[in-house]
mmCIF file of C-alpha atoms in Angstrom:
data_model
loop_
_atom_site.group_PDB
_atom_site.id
_atom_site.type_symbol
_atom_site.label_atom_id
_atom_site.label_comp_id
_atom_site.label_asym_id
_atom_site.label_seq_id
_atom_site.Cartn_x
_atom_site.Cartn_y
_atom_site.Cartn_z
ATOM 1 C CA UNK A 1 20.330 -16.687 -3.602
ATOM 2 C CA UNK A 2 23.895 -14.920 -3.900
ATOM 3 C CA UNK A 3 26.855 -15.162 -6.062
ATOM 4 C CA UNK A 4 30.342 -13.700 -5.996
ATOM 5 C CA UNK A 5 31.342 -11.747 -9.233
ATOM 6 C CA UNK A 6 34.330 -13.233 -10.897
ATOM 7 C CA UNK A 7 36.375 -9.851 -10.726
ATOM 8 C CA UNK A 8 39.544 -10.093 -8.820
ATOM 9 C CA UNK A 9 38.829 -7.254 -6.448
ATOM 10 C CA UNK A 10 35.602 -5.499 -5.396
ATOM 11 C CA UNK A 11 37.285 -2.981 -2.771
ATOM 12 C CA UNK A 12 35.463 0.472 -2.056
ATOM 13 C CA UNK A 13 38.417 3.000 -2.189
ATOM 14 C CA UNK A 14 37.167 5.078 0.607
ATOM 15 C CA UNK A 15 36.872 4.449 4.328
ATOM 16 C CA UNK A 16 33.927 5.531 6.067
ATOM 17 C CA UNK A 17 35.469 8.219 8.215
ATOM 18 C CA UNK A 18 36.900 9.702 4.812
ATOM 19 C CA UNK A 19 33.544 10.156 3.081
ATOM 20 C CA UNK A 20 33.953 13.872 2.627
ATOM 21 C CA UNK A 21 34.007 16.556 0.001
ATOM 22 C CA UNK A 22 33.136 15.283 -3.462
ATOM 23 C CA UNK A 23 32.883 11.778 -2.353
ATOM 24 C CA UNK A 24 30.036 12.638 0.035
ATOM 25 C CA UNK A 25 28.399 14.611 -2.791
ATOM 26 C CA UNK A 26 28.647 11.688 -5.034
ATOM 27 C CA UNK A 27 27.227 9.304 -2.753
ATOM 28 C CA UNK A 28 24.370 11.557 -1.619
ATOM 29 C CA UNK A 29 23.292 12.158 -5.147
ATOM 30 C CA UNK A 30 22.698 8.263 -5.586
ATOM 31 C CA UNK A 31 19.143 7.113 -5.209
ATOM 32 C CA UNK A 32 20.426 3.756 -3.971
ATOM 33 C CA UNK A 33 20.926 3.428 -0.170
ATOM 34 C CA UNK A 34 24.511 3.023 0.774
ATOM 35 C CA UNK A 35 25.675 1.934 4.169
ATOM 36 C CA UNK A 36 29.199 1.406 5.604
ATOM 37 C CA UNK A 37 29.419 -1.089 8.354
ATOM 38 C CA UNK A 38 32.543 -1.476 10.493
ATOM 39 C CA UNK A 39 34.176 -4.682 11.650
ATOM 40 C CA UNK A 40 32.274 -4.554 14.939
ATOM 41 C CA UNK A 41 28.835 -3.969 12.854
ATOM 42 C CA UNK A 42 28.790 -0.245 14.066
ATOM 43 C CA UNK A 43 27.332 2.059 11.403
ATOM 44 C CA UNK A 44 30.208 4.208 10.124
ATOM 45 C CA UNK A 45 28.462 5.993 7.061
ATOM 46 C CA UNK A 46 25.075 6.349 5.354
ATOM 47 C CA UNK A 47 23.938 8.382 2.308
ATOM 48 C CA UNK A 48 20.913 10.509 2.172
ATOM 49 C CA UNK A 49 18.782 7.656 0.382
ATOM 50 C CA UNK A 50 19.497 5.541 3.369
ATOM 51 C CA UNK A 51 17.443 7.687 5.555
ATOM 52 C CA UNK A 52 13.941 6.830 4.039
ATOM 53 C CA UNK A 53 14.852 3.258 3.439
ATOM 54 C CA UNK A 54 15.702 2.697 7.303
ATOM 55 C CA UNK A 55 13.122 5.311 8.353
ATOM 56 C CA UNK A 56 15.784 7.202 10.617
ATOM 57 C CA UNK A 57 18.002 10.055 10.210
ATOM 58 C CA UNK A 58 21.499 9.875 9.309
ATOM 59 C CA UNK A 59 22.633 11.269 12.525
ATOM 60 C CA UNK A 60 20.619 8.608 14.422
ATOM 61 C CA UNK A 61 21.964 5.780 12.000
ATOM 62 C CA UNK A 62 25.716 6.613 12.690
ATOM 63 C CA UNK A 63 25.283 6.185 16.271
ATOM 64 C CA UNK A 64 23.728 2.746 15.914
ATOM 65 C CA UNK A 65 25.163 -0.804 15.161
ATOM 66 C CA UNK A 66 23.528 -2.937 12.636
ATOM 67 C CA UNK A 67 22.435 -5.398 15.113
ATOM 68 C CA UNK A 68 20.201 -2.573 16.759
ATOM 69 C CA UNK A 69 18.163 -2.429 13.587
ATOM 70 C CA UNK A 70 18.019 -5.922 12.207
ATOM 71 C CA UNK A 71 18.075 -9.304 14.169
ATOM 72 C CA UNK A 72 21.116 -11.349 14.461
ATOM 73 C CA UNK A 73 19.843 -14.101 12.051
ATOM 74 C CA UNK A 74 19.135 -11.727 9.164
ATOM 75 C CA UNK A 75 20.557 -12.863 6.013
ATOM 76 C CA UNK A 76 22.575 -9.424 5.921
ATOM 77 C CA UNK A 77 25.093 -10.659 8.374
ATOM 78 C CA UNK A 78 25.843 -13.777 6.634
ATOM 79 C CA UNK A 79 26.507 -11.753 3.417
ATOM 80 C CA UNK A 80 28.896 -9.419 5.492
ATOM 81 C CA UNK A 81 30.784 -12.547 6.725
ATOM 82 C CA UNK A 82 31.171 -13.809 3.258
ATOM 83 C CA UNK A 83 32.526 -10.399 2.158
ATOM 84 C CA UNK A 84 35.031 -10.220 5.036
ATOM 85 C CA UNK A 85 36.086 -13.847 4.517
ATOM 86 C CA UNK A 86 36.536 -13.758 0.615
ATOM 87 C CA UNK A 87 37.700 -10.146 0.533
ATOM 88 C CA UNK A 88 35.247 -10.021 -2.704
ATOM 89 C CA UNK A 89 32.010 -8.366 -3.526
ATOM 90 C CA UNK A 90 29.205 -10.554 -2.819
ATOM 91 C CA UNK A 91 25.673 -9.923 -4.112
ATOM 92 C CA UNK A 92 22.309 -11.558 -2.858
ATOM 93 C CA UNK A 93 19.009 -11.284 -4.394
ATOM 94 C CA UNK A 94 15.473 -11.410 -2.947
ATOM 95 C CA UNK A 95 16.556 -10.651 0.530
ATOM 96 C CA UNK A 96 13.877 -9.973 3.261
ATOM 97 C CA UNK A 97 14.898 -7.267 5.821
ATOM 98 C CA UNK A 98 12.381 -7.674 8.758
ATOM 99 C CA UNK A 99 12.399 -6.120 12.275
ATOM 100 C CA UNK A 100 10.176 -4.133 14.378
ATOM 101 C CA UNK A 101 11.706 -1.034 12.816
ATOM 102 C CA UNK A 102 11.273 -1.865 9.166
ATOM 103 C CA UNK A 103 10.177 -4.301 6.535
ATOM 104 C CA UNK A 104 11.640 -4.608 2.939
ATOM 105 C CA UNK A 105 10.932 -7.635 0.796
ATOM 106 C CA UNK A 106 12.802 -8.787 -2.372
ATOM 107 C CA UNK A 107 15.792 -6.403 -1.991
ATOM 108 C CA UNK A 108 18.831 -7.041 -3.754
ATOM 109 C CA UNK A 109 22.018 -6.263 -1.534
ATOM 110 C CA UNK A 110 25.437 -5.699 -2.748
ATOM 111 C CA UNK A 111 28.351 -6.083 -0.078
ATOM 112 C CA UNK A 112 31.923 -4.947 -0.845
ATOM 113 C CA UNK A 113 34.992 -4.587 1.202
ATOM 114 C CA UNK A 114 36.443 -1.252 2.024
ATOM 115 C CA UNK A 115 39.914 -0.852 1.031
ATOM 116 C CA UNK A 116 41.389 1.476 3.755
ATOM 117 C CA UNK A 117 39.411 -0.265 6.789
ATOM 118 C CA UNK A 118 39.826 -3.914 7.087
ATOM 119 C CA UNK A 119 36.640 -5.531 8.274
ATOM 120 C CA UNK A 120 34.429 -2.734 7.041
ATOM 121 C CA UNK A 121 31.808 -3.494 4.417
ATOM 122 C CA UNK A 122 29.948 -1.156 2.133
ATOM 123 C CA UNK A 123 26.297 -2.209 1.606
ATOM 124 C CA UNK A 124 24.163 -1.103 -1.352
ATOM 125 C CA UNK A 125 20.568 -1.824 -1.403
ATOM 126 C CA UNK A 126 18.437 -2.073 -4.537
ATOM 127 C CA UNK A 127 14.811 -2.104 -3.558
ATOM 128 C CA UNK A 128 12.532 -2.957 -6.377
ATOM 129 C CA UNK A 129 9.155 -2.798 -4.368
ATOM 130 C CA UNK A 130 8.307 0.414 -5.780
ATOM 131 C CA UNK A 131 8.526 -1.044 -9.318
ATOM 132 C CA UNK A 132 6.437 -4.006 -8.396
ATOM 133 C CA UNK A 133 3.803 -1.623 -6.894
ATOM 134 C CA UNK A 134 3.610 0.337 -10.105
ATOM 135 C CA UNK A 135 3.281 -2.710 -12.033
ATOM 136 C CA UNK A 136 0.501 -3.945 -9.861
ATOM 137 C CA UNK A 137 -1.017 -0.634 -10.290
ATOM 138 C CA UNK A 138 -1.197 -0.724 -13.956
ATOM 139 C CA UNK A 139 -2.917 -4.210 -13.547
ATOM 140 C CA UNK A 140 -5.547 -2.680 -11.324
ATOM 141 C CA UNK A 141 -6.249 0.206 -13.744
ATOM 142 C CA UNK A 142 -6.537 -2.405 -16.688
ATOM 143 C CA UNK A 143 -9.001 -4.346 -14.648
ATOM 144 C CA UNK A 144 -10.976 -1.296 -13.718
ATOM 145 C CA UNK A 145 -11.155 -0.429 -17.419
ATOM 146 C CA UNK A 146 -12.682 -3.987 -18.078
ATOM 147 C CA UNK A 147 -15.163 -3.458 -15.472
ATOM 148 C CA UNK A 148 -15.963 -0.050 -16.831
ATOM 149 C CA UNK A 149 -16.839 -1.402 -20.154
ATOM 150 C CA UNK A 150 -18.933 -4.200 -18.652
ATOM 151 C CA UNK A 151 -20.684 -1.750 -16.344
ATOM 152 C CA UNK A 152 -21.666 0.319 -19.403
ATOM 153 C CA UNK A 153 -23.006 -2.569 -21.275
ATOM 154 C CA UNK A 154 -24.912 -3.801 -18.163
ATOM 155 C CA UNK A 155 -26.493 -0.146 -17.714
ATOM 156 C CA UNK A 156 -27.820 -0.376 -21.161
ATOM 157 C CA UNK A 157 -28.793 -4.051 -21.651
ATOM 158 C CA UNK A 158 -29.818 -4.912 -18.184
ATOM 159 C CA UNK A 159 -31.141 -1.747 -16.272
ATOM 160 C CA UNK A 160 -33.908 -0.996 -18.635
ATOM 161 C CA UNK A 161 -35.609 -4.542 -18.895
ATOM 162 C CA UNK A 162 -35.197 -4.694 -14.929
ATOM 163 C CA UNK A 163 -37.616 -1.659 -14.806
ATOM 164 C CA UNK A 164 -40.178 -3.461 -16.806
ATOM 165 C CA UNK A 165 -39.728 -6.594 -14.795
ATOM 166 C CA UNK A 166 -40.200 -4.758 -11.637
ATOM 167 C CA UNK A 167 -43.203 -2.952 -12.883
ATOM 168 C CA UNK A 168 -44.710 -6.201 -13.921
ATOM 169 C CA UNK A 169 -44.183 -7.795 -10.611
ATOM 170 C CA UNK A 170 -45.765 -4.827 -8.665
ATOM 171 C CA UNK A 171 -48.786 -5.134 -10.772
ATOM 172 C CA UNK A 172 -48.954 -8.729 -10.100
ATOM 173 C CA UNK A 173 -48.701 -8.152 -6.437
ATOM 174 C CA UNK A 174 -52.197 -6.490 -6.377
ATOM 175 C CA UNK A 175 -54.044 -8.861 -8.618
ATOM 176 C CA UNK A 176 -52.976 -12.333 -7.507
ATOM 177 C CA UNK A 177 -53.814 -14.586 -4.285
ATOM 178 C CA UNK A 178 -52.007 -14.435 -1.068
ATOM 179 C CA UNK A 179 -49.852 -17.522 -1.945
ATOM 180 C CA UNK A 180 -48.683 -15.989 -5.180
ATOM 181 C CA UNK A 181 -48.078 -12.523 -3.626
ATOM 182 C CA UNK A 182 -44.946 -13.730 -1.771
ATOM 183 C CA UNK A 183 -43.585 -14.844 -5.355
ATOM 184 C CA UNK A 184 -44.245 -11.344 -6.719
ATOM 185 C CA UNK A 185 -42.342 -9.729 -3.763
ATOM 186 C CA UNK A 186 -39.567 -12.060 -4.223
ATOM 187 C CA UNK A 187 -39.259 -10.902 -7.827
ATOM 188 C CA UNK A 188 -39.170 -7.299 -6.764
ATOM 189 C CA UNK A 189 -36.532 -8.048 -4.284
ATOM 190 C CA UNK A 190 -34.381 -9.817 -6.638
ATOM 191 C CA UNK A 191 -34.625 -7.175 -9.349
ATOM 192 C CA UNK A 192 -33.719 -4.531 -6.703
ATOM 193 C CA UNK A 193 -30.672 -6.757 -5.837
ATOM 194 C CA UNK A 194 -29.542 -6.937 -9.338
ATOM 195 C CA UNK A 195 -30.092 -3.267 -9.771
ATOM 196 C CA UNK A 196 -27.893 -2.491 -6.859
ATOM 197 C CA UNK A 197 -25.145 -4.593 -8.282
ATOM 198 C CA UNK A 198 -25.357 -2.902 -11.703
ATOM 199 C CA UNK A 199 -25.367 0.441 -9.782
ATOM 200 C CA UNK A 200 -22.173 -0.483 -7.932
ATOM 201 C CA UNK A 201 -20.389 -1.590 -11.143
ATOM 202 C CA UNK A 202 -21.530 1.821 -12.824
ATOM 203 C CA UNK A 203 -19.263 3.402 -10.343
ATOM 204 C CA UNK A 204 -16.301 2.086 -12.443
ATOM 205 C CA UNK A 205 -17.233 4.441 -15.364
ATOM 206 C CA UNK A 206 -14.712 7.036 -16.364
ATOM 207 C CA UNK A 207 -16.453 10.135 -15.381
ATOM 208 C CA UNK A 208 -14.382 13.275 -14.908
ATOM 209 C CA UNK A 209 -13.217 13.370 -11.307
ATOM 210 C CA UNK A 210 -13.773 16.752 -9.492
ATOM 211 C CA UNK A 211 -10.772 17.310 -7.078
ATOM 212 C CA UNK A 212 -9.981 19.955 -4.566
ATOM 213 C CA UNK A 213 -7.810 20.202 -1.397
ATOM 214 C CA UNK A 214 -8.976 17.400 1.157
ATOM 215 C CA UNK A 215 -7.827 17.338 4.804
ATOM 216 C CA UNK A 216 -7.158 13.500 4.854
ATOM 217 C CA UNK A 217 -7.339 13.661 8.770
ATOM 218 C CA UNK A 218 -10.979 14.900 8.693
ATOM 219 C CA UNK A 219 -11.510 12.023 6.031
ATOM 220 C CA UNK A 220 -10.361 9.420 8.597
ATOM 221 C CA UNK A 221 -11.856 10.752 11.429
ATOM 222 C CA UNK A 222 -15.311 10.747 9.753
ATOM 223 C CA UNK A 223 -14.562 7.029 8.562
ATOM 224 C CA UNK A 224 -13.719 6.197 12.221
ATOM 225 C CA UNK A 225 -17.018 7.639 13.654
ATOM 226 C CA UNK A 226 -19.089 5.866 11.034
ATOM 227 C CA UNK A 227 -17.181 2.616 11.575
ATOM 228 C CA UNK A 228 -17.625 2.619 15.384
ATOM 229 C CA UNK A 229 -21.241 3.455 15.140
ATOM 230 C CA UNK A 230 -21.878 0.377 13.024
ATOM 231 C CA UNK A 231 -19.926 -2.500 11.885
ATOM 232 C CA UNK A 232 -16.805 -1.904 14.001
ATOM 233 C CA UNK A 233 -18.348 -1.055 17.412
ATOM 234 C CA UNK A 234 -16.560 -3.619 19.220
ATOM 235 C CA UNK A 235 -13.117 -2.924 17.643
ATOM 236 C CA UNK A 236 -10.366 -0.531 19.198
ATOM 237 C CA UNK A 237 -8.966 2.051 16.923
ATOM 238 C CA UNK A 238 -5.584 3.621 17.097
ATOM 239 C CA UNK A 239 -4.719 6.641 15.104
ATOM 240 C CA UNK A 240 -1.167 7.765 14.480
ATOM 241 C CA UNK A 241 -1.372 10.902 12.432
ATOM 242 C CA UNK A 242 1.304 13.485 11.273
ATOM 243 C CA UNK A 243 -0.535 16.834 11.749
ATOM 244 C CA UNK A 244 1.805 18.695 9.532
ATOM 245 C CA UNK A 245 0.770 16.911 6.105
ATOM 246 C CA UNK A 246 -0.442 19.189 3.602
ATOM 247 C CA UNK A 247 -4.052 18.606 2.001
ATOM 248 C CA UNK A 248 -4.629 15.843 -0.428
ATOM 249 C CA UNK A 249 -5.414 16.808 -3.926
ATOM 250 C CA UNK A 250 -8.474 14.655 -4.292
ATOM 251 C CA UNK A 251 -12.352 14.128 -4.256
ATOM 252 C CA UNK A 252 -13.581 13.945 -0.691
ATOM 253 C CA UNK A 253 -16.644 11.648 -1.035
ATOM 254 C CA UNK A 254 -14.710 9.141 -3.145
ATOM 255 C CA UNK A 255 -11.931 9.100 -0.521
ATOM 256 C CA UNK A 256 -14.433 8.413 2.256
ATOM 257 C CA UNK A 257 -15.750 5.586 0.138
ATOM 258 C CA UNK A 258 -12.358 3.907 -0.281
ATOM 259 C CA UNK A 259 -11.212 4.497 3.116
ATOM 260 C CA UNK A 260 -14.547 3.090 4.577
ATOM 261 C CA UNK A 261 -14.418 0.134 2.534
ATOM 262 C CA UNK A 262 -10.996 -0.693 3.589
ATOM 263 C CA UNK A 263 -11.857 -0.257 7.283
ATOM 264 C CA UNK A 264 -14.998 -2.505 6.739
ATOM 265 C CA UNK A 265 -12.760 -5.202 5.213
ATOM 266 C CA UNK A 266 -10.393 -5.073 8.175
ATOM 267 C CA UNK A 267 -13.334 -5.209 10.630
ATOM 268 C CA UNK A 268 -14.755 -8.249 8.834
ATOM 269 C CA UNK A 269 -11.316 -10.134 8.739
ATOM 270 C CA UNK A 270 -11.280 -9.452 12.699
ATOM 271 C CA UNK A 271 -14.740 -10.626 13.200
ATOM 272 C CA UNK A 272 -14.474 -13.850 11.139
ATOM 273 C CA UNK A 273 -10.966 -14.880 12.056
ATOM 274 C CA UNK A 274 -9.577 -13.521 15.235
ATOM 275 C CA UNK A 275 -5.708 -13.943 15.683
ATOM 276 C CA UNK A 276 -4.671 -15.222 18.900
ATOM 277 C CA UNK A 277 -5.565 -13.579 22.111
ATOM 278 C CA UNK A 278 -4.886 -9.865 21.108
ATOM 279 C CA UNK A 279 -7.788 -7.843 21.132
ATOM 280 C CA UNK A 280 -9.133 -6.650 17.698
ATOM 281 C CA UNK A 281 -7.523 -3.564 16.605
ATOM 282 C CA UNK A 282 -7.384 -1.144 13.375
ATOM 283 C CA UNK A 283 -4.716 1.284 13.253
ATOM 284 C CA UNK A 284 -5.070 4.315 11.126
ATOM 285 C CA UNK A 285 -1.728 6.061 10.135
ATOM 286 C CA UNK A 286 -0.621 9.032 8.104
ATOM 287 C CA UNK A 287 2.919 10.098 7.094
ATOM 288 C CA UNK A 288 4.990 11.984 4.659
ATOM 289 C CA UNK A 289 7.030 9.519 2.399
ATOM 290 C CA UNK A 290 8.797 11.125 -0.402
ATOM 291 C CA UNK A 291 10.219 8.740 -3.030
ATOM 292 C CA UNK A 292 7.372 7.666 -5.318
ATOM 293 C CA UNK A 293 6.750 9.107 -8.521
ATOM 294 C CA UNK A 294 4.459 8.190 -11.156
ATOM 295 C CA UNK A 295 3.639 9.462 -14.762
ATOM 296 C CA UNK A 296 0.058 10.400 -15.256
ATOM 297 C CA UNK A 297 0.116 9.672 -19.208
ATOM 298 C CA UNK A 298 1.967 9.828 -22.507
ATOM 299 C CA UNK A 299 3.942 13.357 -22.472
ATOM 300 C CA UNK A 300 2.558 14.305 -19.064
ATOM 301 C CA UNK A 301 4.488 15.433 -16.029
ATOM 302 C CA UNK A 302 5.599 13.012 -13.326
ATOM 303 C CA UNK A 303 3.616 13.343 -10.187
ATOM 304 C CA UNK A 304 4.975 12.678 -6.826
ATOM 305 C CA UNK A 305 2.988 10.798 -4.155
ATOM 306 C CA UNK A 306 4.267 11.715 -0.718
ATOM 307 C CA UNK A 307 1.413 11.199 1.329
ATOM 308 C CA UNK A 308 0.958 7.812 2.798
ATOM 309 C CA UNK A 309 -2.262 6.523 4.535
ATOM 310 C CA UNK A 310 -2.177 3.133 6.049
ATOM 311 C CA UNK A 311 -5.096 0.986 7.245
ATOM 312 C CA UNK A 312 -3.864 -1.674 9.532
ATOM 313 C CA UNK A 313 -5.555 -4.703 11.289
ATOM 314 C CA UNK A 314 -4.013 -7.372 13.694
ATOM 315 C CA UNK A 315 -6.135 -10.144 12.083
ATOM 316 C CA UNK A 316 -5.141 -13.488 10.515
ATOM 317 C CA UNK A 317 -3.419 -11.977 7.173
ATOM 318 C CA UNK A 318 -4.618 -12.607 3.782
ATOM 319 C CA UNK A 319 -4.061 -16.102 2.174
ATOM 320 C CA UNK A 320 -0.994 -16.126 0.024
ATOM 321 C CA UNK A 321 -2.586 -17.439 -2.767
ATOM 322 C CA UNK A 322 -5.280 -14.669 -2.819
ATOM 323 C CA UNK A 323 -2.693 -11.675 -2.419
ATOM 324 C CA UNK A 324 -1.698 -11.504 -6.296
ATOM 325 C CA UNK A 325 -5.363 -11.327 -7.225
ATOM 326 C CA UNK A 326 -6.853 -9.011 -4.439
ATOM 327 C CA UNK A 327 -7.670 -6.112 -6.855
ATOM 328 C CA UNK A 328 -9.360 -8.297 -9.511
ATOM 329 C CA UNK A 329 -13.034 -7.780 -9.901
ATOM 330 C CA UNK A 330 -15.395 -10.489 -8.677
ATOM 331 C CA UNK A 331 -12.754 -12.090 -6.660
ATOM 332 C CA UNK A 332 -13.971 -12.580 -2.949
ATOM 333 C CA UNK A 333 -13.532 -15.037 -0.137
ATOM 334 C CA UNK A 334 -16.936 -13.858 1.549
ATOM 335 C CA UNK A 335 -20.033 -15.971 1.226
ATOM 336 C CA UNK A 336 -22.070 -12.776 0.543
ATOM 337 C CA UNK A 337 -19.493 -10.562 -1.219
ATOM 338 C CA UNK A 338 -19.573 -9.220 -4.460
ATOM 339 C CA UNK A 339 -15.729 -8.790 -5.136
ATOM 340 C CA UNK A 340 -15.992 -5.348 -6.413
ATOM 341 C CA UNK A 341 -14.953 -3.446 -3.364
ATOM 342 C CA UNK A 342 -11.067 -3.633 -3.740
ATOM 343 C CA UNK A 343 -11.295 -3.465 -7.512
ATOM 344 C CA UNK A 344 -13.243 -0.130 -6.860
ATOM 345 C CA UNK A 345 -10.833 1.044 -4.379
ATOM 346 C CA UNK A 346 -7.933 0.402 -6.896
ATOM 347 C CA UNK A 347 -9.925 2.277 -9.566
ATOM 348 C CA UNK A 348 -10.461 5.291 -7.279
ATOM 349 C CA UNK A 349 -7.092 5.568 -6.037
ATOM 350 C CA UNK A 350 -5.807 5.370 -9.789
ATOM 351 C CA UNK A 351 -8.087 7.941 -10.853
ATOM 352 C CA UNK A 352 -6.548 10.190 -8.228
ATOM 353 C CA UNK A 353 -3.231 9.414 -9.710
ATOM 354 C CA UNK A 354 -2.183 7.456 -6.632
ATOM 355 C CA UNK A 355 -0.976 3.937 -5.881
ATOM 356 C CA UNK A 356 -2.699 1.239 -3.599
ATOM 357 C CA UNK A 357 -0.756 -1.773 -2.159
ATOM 358 C CA UNK A 358 -1.075 -4.442 0.303
ATOM 359 C CA UNK A 359 1.144 -5.960 2.785
ATOM 360 C CA UNK A 360 -0.014 -9.028 4.816
ATOM 361 C CA UNK A 361 1.561 -11.529 7.049
ATOM 362 C CA UNK A 362 -0.176 -13.651 9.953
ATOM 363 C CA UNK A 363 -1.313 -11.047 12.662
ATOM 364 C CA UNK A 364 -1.065 -7.931 10.668
ATOM 365 C CA UNK A 365 -2.349 -6.414 7.247
ATOM 366 C CA UNK A 366 -1.385 -3.175 5.825
ATOM 367 C CA UNK A 367 -3.372 -1.405 3.154
ATOM 368 C CA UNK A 368 -1.194 1.627 1.932
ATOM 369 C CA UNK A 369 -2.455 4.588 -0.046
ATOM 370 C CA UNK A 370 0.140 6.743 -1.715
ATOM 371 C CA UNK A 371 -1.537 9.996 -2.666
ATOM 372 C CA UNK A 372 -0.703 13.420 -4.270
ATOM 373 C CA UNK A 373 -0.763 16.628 -2.313
ATOM 374 C CA UNK A 374 -1.785 20.057 -2.981
ATOM 375 C CA UNK A 375 1.052 21.962 -5.000
ATOM 376 C CA UNK A 376 1.564 25.586 -6.279
ATOM 377 C CA UNK A 377 0.233 24.785 -9.820
ATOM 378 C CA UNK A 378 -2.946 23.224 -8.359
ATOM 379 C CA UNK A 379 -3.748 26.175 -6.186
ATOM 380 C CA UNK A 380 -2.532 26.159 -2.629
ATOM 381 C CA UNK A 381 -5.738 26.805 -0.495
#
């Protein structure tokens, strides 16, 4: 939806070629991406916040047209046409900007005419995706705390009686006839299955997390080898790594567990529901993306999460009705699943002070981990 503010004028009092000196300093200090597009859709100016938003440098962007970045049917071009026609500021909410170069959902875009250059439009982008990610992260942590409490109850109230039941079944197996022996074995198998489930839930407990510098690429390489030797032997892997990344401040074993679980989910999606004729593929990516900060608690310092790890598959995508509930415990679409895998992943990433999010559409699903890195106060290796 869009609306035109009632103000008589919404002109921006500077032309793109004149954004120098104090004007440039002010615009570069803004956290919001600002782009000035000329009448021929050439990009005349971008501020520093626009670089991570578009994933390109300022020097590169100002040599391009907006049509080089977004398709001609993007709602952004209709908004700019309204600005040029009405000579007023126009605001549109919940805009999706999608192309092979970028994807942003739920963006609020404000377009205003540039006073000194007819036909030029100043665009300001308000991306609330980070806020939504952090809101979901708080939900994940709340769900994990609920499971942690349940795990403590189960460990106390269930595991102890299970040991007695299993011991009794073992005694029965040696003293009953052949026909009843199978029942005794069945009891033991079911007891073992319940014990394993309780053990998995016990992983949600709030034990202190031992952390040290971890090379995320060695973790990913280890996970890839494990997957290709087992459940993903028939799936092609692509690795797109940034070798200059600093170490993650984390627990290696738990990071292996999270990433192995995510790769296993991707492989199962590819096996169960292949999408089109494209060969099944899982892409592991690392990159440096400054911009997300979180607070680790009341009165504590904010922590930057610049290291991004992505696990992508080219499967059918996640059903839209499932996406808001992905990290809720016991939610699963698998006939043999427990529904604890992603809930545990969310809990572990949260314990690291990180953020996990999922982006999915038909033909592509990305699970993104935003993680902290080693800094001076944590003891650079």
